[in-house]
Amino acid sequence: MTTIEAPAQPKRKTLYRGDPGMWSWALHRITGVTIFFFLFVHVLDTALVRVSPATYNEAIETYKSPIVALMEMGLVVCVVFHAFNGVRVILVDFWAKGPKYQRLMLWIVLAVVFLVAAPAIGRMFFYLFTEH
């Protein structure tokens, strides 16, 4: 009796296939870490007012730069995406039809994020160019 070997499968470079669910998973973690980092820095710089009011004032002046304004715009997108994607994750986990519609819900989340974040960022750009 002879055995026939199966054809070799092409080796993948990564475990992930680029599925939208995988990108949603990765973005949810990245935005969560970004929000955590912002909250950590916010608590630290607010605590400076008790330690050294002069240092606190210097930190606040640093935050008035255009680079920090761009970072704030990114933070808005992170918070909005994390919030709406979190609702999508809850629906996928606890709604019986959630897994079936998870891809459609992701596209809806991205559309809602755009619709909510775009006016907020537009307003932030307006203040960036008129206040500085």
XYZ file of C-alpha atoms in Angstrom:
132
model
C 0.000 0.000 0.000
C 1.365 3.391 -0.937
C 0.471 6.654 0.686
C -0.050 9.839 -1.197
C 1.240 12.993 0.407
C -1.006 16.007 0.511
C 0.275 19.037 -1.368
C 2.149 21.447 0.849
C 0.150 24.423 2.037
C 1.697 27.808 1.324
C 3.194 29.203 4.507
C 1.569 32.289 5.878
C 3.764 35.005 7.306
C 1.261 35.822 10.011
C -1.619 34.217 11.827
C -3.986 36.976 10.833
C -5.552 37.160 7.418
C -6.474 40.843 7.396
C -10.130 40.183 8.151
C -12.115 43.299 9.176
C -12.883 41.635 12.518
C -9.161 41.337 13.199
C -8.610 45.015 12.403
C -11.532 45.942 14.622
C -10.028 43.871 17.442
C -6.613 45.518 17.008
C -8.031 49.056 16.758
C -10.175 48.505 19.835
C -7.088 47.599 21.869
C -4.977 50.423 20.412
C -7.653 53.022 21.111
C -8.143 51.644 24.618
C -4.438 51.957 25.391
C -4.386 55.462 23.901
C -7.305 56.554 26.076
C -5.686 55.000 29.149
C -2.425 56.835 28.417
C -4.278 60.134 28.024
C -6.122 59.642 31.317
C -2.853 58.739 33.080
C -1.116 61.885 31.786
C -4.181 63.991 32.590
C -4.228 62.826 36.210
C -0.484 63.437 36.542
C -0.541 66.939 35.091
C -3.582 67.875 37.156
C -1.775 66.666 40.274
C 1.034 69.124 39.468
C -1.166 72.014 40.588
C -0.796 70.820 44.201
C 2.949 70.184 43.933
C 4.084 73.187 41.928
C 1.648 75.661 40.386
C 4.441 77.108 38.214
C 5.207 73.685 36.713
C 1.488 73.129 36.172
C 1.248 76.418 34.265
C 4.247 75.419 32.107
C 2.574 72.095 31.292
C -0.638 73.855 30.325
C 1.291 76.220 28.040
C 2.898 73.196 26.372
C -0.565 71.841 25.615
C -1.444 74.945 23.606
C 0.814 73.915 20.710
C -0.554 72.820 17.303
C 1.050 69.365 17.729
C -0.950 68.752 20.895
C -4.075 70.044 19.116
C -3.570 67.366 16.445
C -3.096 64.770 19.188
C -6.388 65.922 20.746
C -8.106 65.395 17.403
C -6.708 61.879 17.302
C -7.948 61.353 20.839
C -11.465 62.362 19.775
C -11.401 59.729 17.028
C -10.055 57.139 19.488
C -12.765 57.816 22.081
C -15.595 57.808 19.534
C -14.369 54.613 17.834
C -13.739 52.839 21.138
C -17.216 53.724 22.413
C -19.156 52.646 19.330
C -17.011 49.593 18.673
C -17.534 48.589 22.307
C -21.281 48.582 21.688
C -20.673 46.450 18.590
C -18.593 43.986 20.637
C -21.376 43.737 23.225
C -23.905 43.042 20.458
C -21.675 40.377 18.919
C -21.224 38.695 22.310
C -24.760 38.874 23.670
C -27.079 39.058 20.653
C -27.854 35.699 19.068
C -27.511 37.132 15.543
C -24.493 39.274 16.458
C -21.813 37.071 14.866
C -23.816 36.898 11.638
C -23.987 40.690 11.358
C -20.623 41.585 12.897
C -19.082 42.735 9.623
C -22.097 44.903 8.732
C -22.068 46.361 12.248
C -18.370 47.212 11.852
C -19.101 49.221 8.697
C -21.969 50.948 10.497
C -19.628 51.770 13.396
C -17.064 53.250 11.019
C -19.747 55.373 9.328
C -21.061 56.622 12.679
C -17.516 57.380 13.861
C -16.972 59.463 10.740
C -20.308 61.265 11.130
C -19.656 62.073 14.797
C -15.908 62.782 14.715
C -15.799 64.866 11.526
C -17.780 67.829 12.907
C -15.852 67.686 16.183
C -12.518 67.720 14.385
C -13.745 70.480 12.067
C -14.589 72.593 15.088
C -11.211 71.841 16.646
C -9.463 72.909 13.414
C -11.503 76.127 13.451
C -10.293 76.946 16.964
C -6.744 75.891 16.102
C -6.562 78.398 13.268
C -8.460 81.222 14.942
C -7.017 81.095 18.462
C -3.296 80.800 17.636
